[in-house]
Amino acid sequence: RLQTLPLCTFMHIDGYHLLFNMMTLFFFGRQLEHVLGLGRFLIFYFTSGTVAAAAQVGALGRQEPFVKVIGASGGAYALVAYTTCFMPHQTVLLYMVIPVPMWLLMAGLLAADIFWIRPGEAHQGHLAGAGCGAAYYLLRFRRFPWS
């Protein structure tokens, strides 16, 4: 049921998942709302979350007849990816203590989703969300690495 995919952007599996996504939305979302404006920001966030949910369904749909999709993290990954493209050398505090540049944070998140497979986690949705964030940045600013 495709009409339920946008609703996945509001779903969280537990309190930690909700806390992580809300912190991501608070710290990165505020910056991006300032850059994009409220309307573009909302379209970007919900489109990224919906695409991430669809990617998760597409990846698991053949293996499992009923796929449970929690798509809020896909939107969060899109925020982090866009911020990484926009300000790659901005310093953020990992675990509120360790200063790291954005590009290293994003590389670590992607590596964890590619190489550290945990059952029940939406790796495909995370990666699709990050891809949406990077793609939106590239399309918006027309900054293509190959041009």
PDB file of C-alpha atoms in Angstrom:
ATOM      1  CA  ARG A   1       0.000   0.000   0.000  1.00  0.00           C
ATOM      2  CA  LEU A   2       1.909   2.943  -1.344  1.00  0.00           C
ATOM      3  CA  GLN A   3      -0.189   5.550   0.431  1.00  0.00           C
ATOM      4  CA  THR A   4       1.228   4.398   3.789  1.00  0.00           C
ATOM      5  CA  LEU A   5       4.875   5.059   2.846  1.00  0.00           C
ATOM      6  CA  PRO A   6       4.864   8.798   3.778  1.00  0.00           C
ATOM      7  CA  LEU A   7       3.506   7.869   7.217  1.00  0.00           C
ATOM      8  CA  CYS A   8       6.671   5.861   7.857  1.00  0.00           C
ATOM      9  CA  THR A   9       8.533   9.135   8.382  1.00  0.00           C
ATOM     10  CA  PHE A  10       6.703   9.455  11.716  1.00  0.00           C
ATOM     11  CA  MET A  11       7.414   5.909  12.939  1.00  0.00           C
ATOM     12  CA  HIS A  12      10.058   4.936  15.515  1.00  0.00           C
ATOM     13  CA  ILE A  13      10.877   1.504  16.880  1.00  0.00           C
ATOM     14  CA  ASP A  14      11.671   2.590  20.452  1.00  0.00           C
ATOM     15  CA  GLY A  15      12.636   5.554  22.622  1.00  0.00           C
ATOM     16  CA  TYR A  16      16.282   5.523  21.571  1.00  0.00           C
ATOM     17  CA  HIS A  17      15.322   5.609  17.904  1.00  0.00           C
ATOM     18  CA  LEU A  18      12.985   8.531  18.563  1.00  0.00           C
ATOM     19  CA  LEU A  19      15.657  10.362  20.593  1.00  0.00           C
ATOM     20  CA  PHE A  20      18.366   9.897  17.933  1.00  0.00           C
ATOM     21  CA  ASN A  21      16.093  11.050  15.104  1.00  0.00           C
ATOM     22  CA  MET A  22      14.789  14.046  17.056  1.00  0.00           C
ATOM     23  CA  MET A  23      18.332  15.114  17.947  1.00  0.00           C
ATOM     24  CA  THR A  24      19.311  14.799  14.281  1.00  0.00           C
ATOM     25  CA  LEU A  25      16.264  16.793  13.246  1.00  0.00           C
ATOM     26  CA  PHE A  26      16.987  19.446  15.881  1.00  0.00           C
ATOM     27  CA  PHE A  27      20.691  19.941  15.135  1.00  0.00           C
ATOM     28  CA  PHE A  28      20.784  19.418  11.372  1.00  0.00           C
ATOM     29  CA  GLY A  29      17.200  20.272  10.485  1.00  0.00           C
ATOM     30  CA  ARG A  30      17.399  23.772  11.933  1.00  0.00           C
ATOM     31  CA  GLN A  31      20.420  24.580   9.760  1.00  0.00           C
ATOM     32  CA  LEU A  32      18.839  23.175   6.630  1.00  0.00           C
ATOM     33  CA  GLU A  33      15.511  24.890   7.227  1.00  0.00           C
ATOM     34  CA  HIS A  34      17.439  28.161   7.354  1.00  0.00           C
ATOM     35  CA  VAL A  35      19.201  27.321   4.064  1.00  0.00           C
ATOM     36  CA  LEU A  36      16.229  25.844   2.178  1.00  0.00           C
ATOM     37  CA  GLY A  37      13.266  27.652   3.712  1.00  0.00           C
ATOM     38  CA  LEU A  38      10.421  25.882   5.497  1.00  0.00           C
ATOM     39  CA  GLY A  39       8.518  24.705   2.417  1.00  0.00           C
ATOM     40  CA  ARG A  40      11.506  23.216   0.599  1.00  0.00           C
ATOM     41  CA  PHE A  41      12.793  21.724   3.839  1.00  0.00           C
ATOM     42  CA  LEU A  42       9.515  19.905   4.554  1.00  0.00           C
ATOM     43  CA  ILE A  43       9.287  18.605   0.979  1.00  0.00           C
ATOM     44  CA  PHE A  44      12.921  17.468   1.131  1.00  0.00           C
ATOM     45  CA  TYR A  45      12.555  15.726   4.509  1.00  0.00           C
ATOM     46  CA  PHE A  46       9.299  13.903   3.777  1.00  0.00           C
ATOM     47  CA  THR A  47      10.297  12.961   0.232  1.00  0.00           C
ATOM     48  CA  SER A  48      13.593  11.534   1.494  1.00  0.00           C
ATOM     49  CA  GLY A  49      11.844   9.580   4.239  1.00  0.00           C
ATOM     50  CA  THR A  50       9.291   8.222   1.776  1.00  0.00           C
ATOM     51  CA  VAL A  51      11.966   7.213  -0.749  1.00  0.00           C
ATOM     52  CA  ALA A  52      13.923   5.517   2.057  1.00  0.00           C
ATOM     53  CA  ALA A  53      10.817   3.587   3.125  1.00  0.00           C
ATOM     54  CA  ALA A  54      10.161   2.547  -0.478  1.00  0.00           C
ATOM     55  CA  ALA A  55      13.780   1.386  -0.827  1.00  0.00           C
ATOM     56  CA  GLN A  56      13.429  -0.717   2.314  1.00  0.00           C
ATOM     57  CA  VAL A  57      10.206  -2.292   1.019  1.00  0.00           C
ATOM     58  CA  GLY A  58      11.824  -2.899  -2.362  1.00  0.00           C
ATOM     59  CA  ALA A  59      14.881  -4.534  -0.791  1.00  0.00           C
ATOM     60  CA  LEU A  60      12.960  -6.791   1.583  1.00  0.00           C
ATOM     61  CA  GLY A  61       9.671  -7.229  -0.258  1.00  0.00           C
ATOM     62  CA  ARG A  62      10.774 -10.354  -2.086  1.00  0.00           C
ATOM     63  CA  GLN A  63      12.157 -11.997   1.048  1.00  0.00           C
ATOM     64  CA  GLU A  64       9.271 -11.263   3.391  1.00  0.00           C
ATOM     65  CA  PRO A  65       5.573 -11.121   2.464  1.00  0.00           C
ATOM     66  CA  PHE A  66       4.808  -8.444   5.099  1.00  0.00           C
ATOM     67  CA  VAL A  67       7.534  -5.868   5.572  1.00  0.00           C
ATOM     68  CA  LYS A  68       7.465  -3.565   8.603  1.00  0.00           C
ATOM     69  CA  VAL A  69       8.998  -0.256   7.634  1.00  0.00           C
ATOM     70  CA  ILE A  70      10.039   2.472  10.024  1.00  0.00           C
ATOM     71  CA  GLY A  71      11.182   5.283   7.704  1.00  0.00           C
ATOM     72  CA  ALA A  72      12.055   8.116  10.065  1.00  0.00           C
ATOM     73  CA  SER A  73      15.790   7.378   9.934  1.00  0.00           C
ATOM     74  CA  GLY A  74      15.859   7.705   6.152  1.00  0.00           C
ATOM     75  CA  GLY A  75      14.847  11.347   6.486  1.00  0.00           C
ATOM     76  CA  ALA A  76      17.426  11.848   9.234  1.00  0.00           C
ATOM     77  CA  TYR A  77      20.178  10.346   7.075  1.00  0.00           C
ATOM     78  CA  ALA A  78      19.116  12.684   4.254  1.00  0.00           C
ATOM     79  CA  LEU A  79      19.583  15.680   6.561  1.00  0.00           C
ATOM     80  CA  VAL A  80      23.057  14.519   7.567  1.00  0.00           C
ATOM     81  CA  ALA A  81      24.052  13.789   3.945  1.00  0.00           C
ATOM     82  CA  TYR A  82      22.845  17.184   2.694  1.00  0.00           C
ATOM     83  CA  THR A  83      24.657  18.939   5.537  1.00  0.00           C
ATOM     84  CA  THR A  84      27.794  16.936   4.726  1.00  0.00           C
ATOM     85  CA  CYS A  85      27.677  18.035   1.090  1.00  0.00           C
ATOM     86  CA  PHE A  86      26.921  21.643   2.042  1.00  0.00           C
ATOM     87  CA  MET A  87      29.455  21.971   4.888  1.00  0.00           C
ATOM     88  CA  PRO A  88      31.852  18.984   4.785  1.00  0.00           C
ATOM     89  CA  HIS A  89      34.380  20.515   7.173  1.00  0.00           C
ATOM     90  CA  GLN A  90      31.886  21.675   9.798  1.00  0.00           C
ATOM     91  CA  THR A  91      32.828  20.197  13.172  1.00  0.00           C
ATOM     92  CA  VAL A  92      30.177  18.239  15.074  1.00  0.00           C
ATOM     93  CA  LEU A  93      30.408  16.541  18.452  1.00  0.00           C
ATOM     94  CA  LEU A  94      30.109  12.772  18.206  1.00  0.00           C
ATOM     95  CA  TYR A  95      28.360  11.506  21.358  1.00  0.00           C
ATOM     96  CA  MET A  96      28.313  15.197  22.424  1.00  0.00           C
ATOM     97  CA  VAL A  97      32.049  14.908  23.255  1.00  0.00           C
ATOM     98  CA  ILE A  98      34.333  13.966  20.331  1.00  0.00           C
ATOM     99  CA  PRO A  99      34.815  16.687  17.669  1.00  0.00           C
ATOM    100  CA  VAL A 100      34.763  15.266  14.119  1.00  0.00           C
ATOM    101  CA  PRO A 101      34.255  16.863  10.701  1.00  0.00           C
ATOM    102  CA  MET A 102      30.915  16.209   8.980  1.00  0.00           C
ATOM    103  CA  TRP A 103      32.503  14.199   6.189  1.00  0.00           C
ATOM    104  CA  LEU A 104      33.971  11.757   8.717  1.00  0.00           C
ATOM    105  CA  LEU A 105      30.655  11.412  10.563  1.00  0.00           C
ATOM    106  CA  MET A 106      28.852  10.651   7.294  1.00  0.00           C
ATOM    107  CA  ALA A 107      31.558   8.211   6.188  1.00  0.00           C
ATOM    108  CA  GLY A 108      31.259   6.401   9.523  1.00  0.00           C
ATOM    109  CA  LEU A 109      27.470   6.208   9.290  1.00  0.00           C
ATOM    110  CA  LEU A 110      27.626   4.842   5.742  1.00  0.00           C
ATOM    111  CA  ALA A 111      30.368   2.351   6.613  1.00  0.00           C
ATOM    112  CA  ALA A 112      28.340   1.101   9.583  1.00  0.00           C
ATOM    113  CA  ASP A 113      25.319   0.534   7.356  1.00  0.00           C
ATOM    114  CA  ILE A 114      27.331  -1.181   4.639  1.00  0.00           C
ATOM    115  CA  PHE A 115      29.667  -3.354   6.716  1.00  0.00           C
ATOM    116  CA  TRP A 116      28.068  -3.767  10.144  1.00  0.00           C
ATOM    117  CA  ILE A 117      24.832  -5.528   9.324  1.00  0.00           C
ATOM    118  CA  ARG A 118      22.496  -5.785  12.298  1.00  0.00           C
ATOM    119  CA  PRO A 119      19.315  -7.850  11.894  1.00  0.00           C
ATOM    120  CA  GLY A 120      16.143  -5.813  11.917  1.00  0.00           C
ATOM    121  CA  GLU A 121      17.840  -2.519  11.045  1.00  0.00           C
ATOM    122  CA  ALA A 122      16.811  -0.655   7.906  1.00  0.00           C
ATOM    123  CA  HIS A 123      20.207  -0.464   6.232  1.00  0.00           C
ATOM    124  CA  GLN A 124      18.744  -0.021   2.745  1.00  0.00           C
ATOM    125  CA  GLY A 125      16.503   2.780   4.004  1.00  0.00           C
ATOM    126  CA  HIS A 126      19.427   4.552   5.660  1.00  0.00           C
ATOM    127  CA  LEU A 127      21.486   4.361   2.484  1.00  0.00           C
ATOM    128  CA  ALA A 128      18.569   5.496   0.315  1.00  0.00           C
ATOM    129  CA  GLY A 129      17.965   8.454   2.653  1.00  0.00           C
ATOM    130  CA  ALA A 130      21.631   9.448   2.468  1.00  0.00           C
ATOM    131  CA  GLY A 131      21.475   9.131  -1.313  1.00  0.00           C
ATOM    132  CA  CYS A 132      18.432  11.428  -1.408  1.00  0.00           C
ATOM    133  CA  GLY A 133      20.231  14.038   0.668  1.00  0.00           C
ATOM    134  CA  ALA A 134      23.310  14.008  -1.546  1.00  0.00           C
ATOM    135  CA  ALA A 135      21.259  13.937  -4.752  1.00  0.00           C
ATOM    136  CA  TYR A 136      19.103  16.881  -3.659  1.00  0.00           C
ATOM    137  CA  TYR A 137      22.204  18.895  -2.835  1.00  0.00           C
ATOM    138  CA  LEU A 138      23.783  18.090  -6.204  1.00  0.00           C
ATOM    139  CA  LEU A 139      20.613  18.941  -8.112  1.00  0.00           C
ATOM    140  CA  ARG A 140      19.964  22.115  -6.148  1.00  0.00           C
ATOM    141  CA  PHE A 141      23.436  23.581  -6.507  1.00  0.00           C
ATOM    142  CA  ARG A 142      24.380  21.883  -9.784  1.00  0.00           C
ATOM    143  CA  ARG A 143      27.716  20.828  -8.305  1.00  0.00           C
ATOM    144  CA  PHE A 144      28.505  17.585 -10.038  1.00  0.00           C
ATOM    145  CA  PRO A 145      31.853  15.911  -9.468  1.00  0.00           C
ATOM    146  CA  TRP A 146      32.073  14.856 -13.104  1.00  0.00           C
ATOM    147  CA  SER A 147      31.548  18.354 -14.594  1.00  0.00           C
TER     148      SER A 147
END
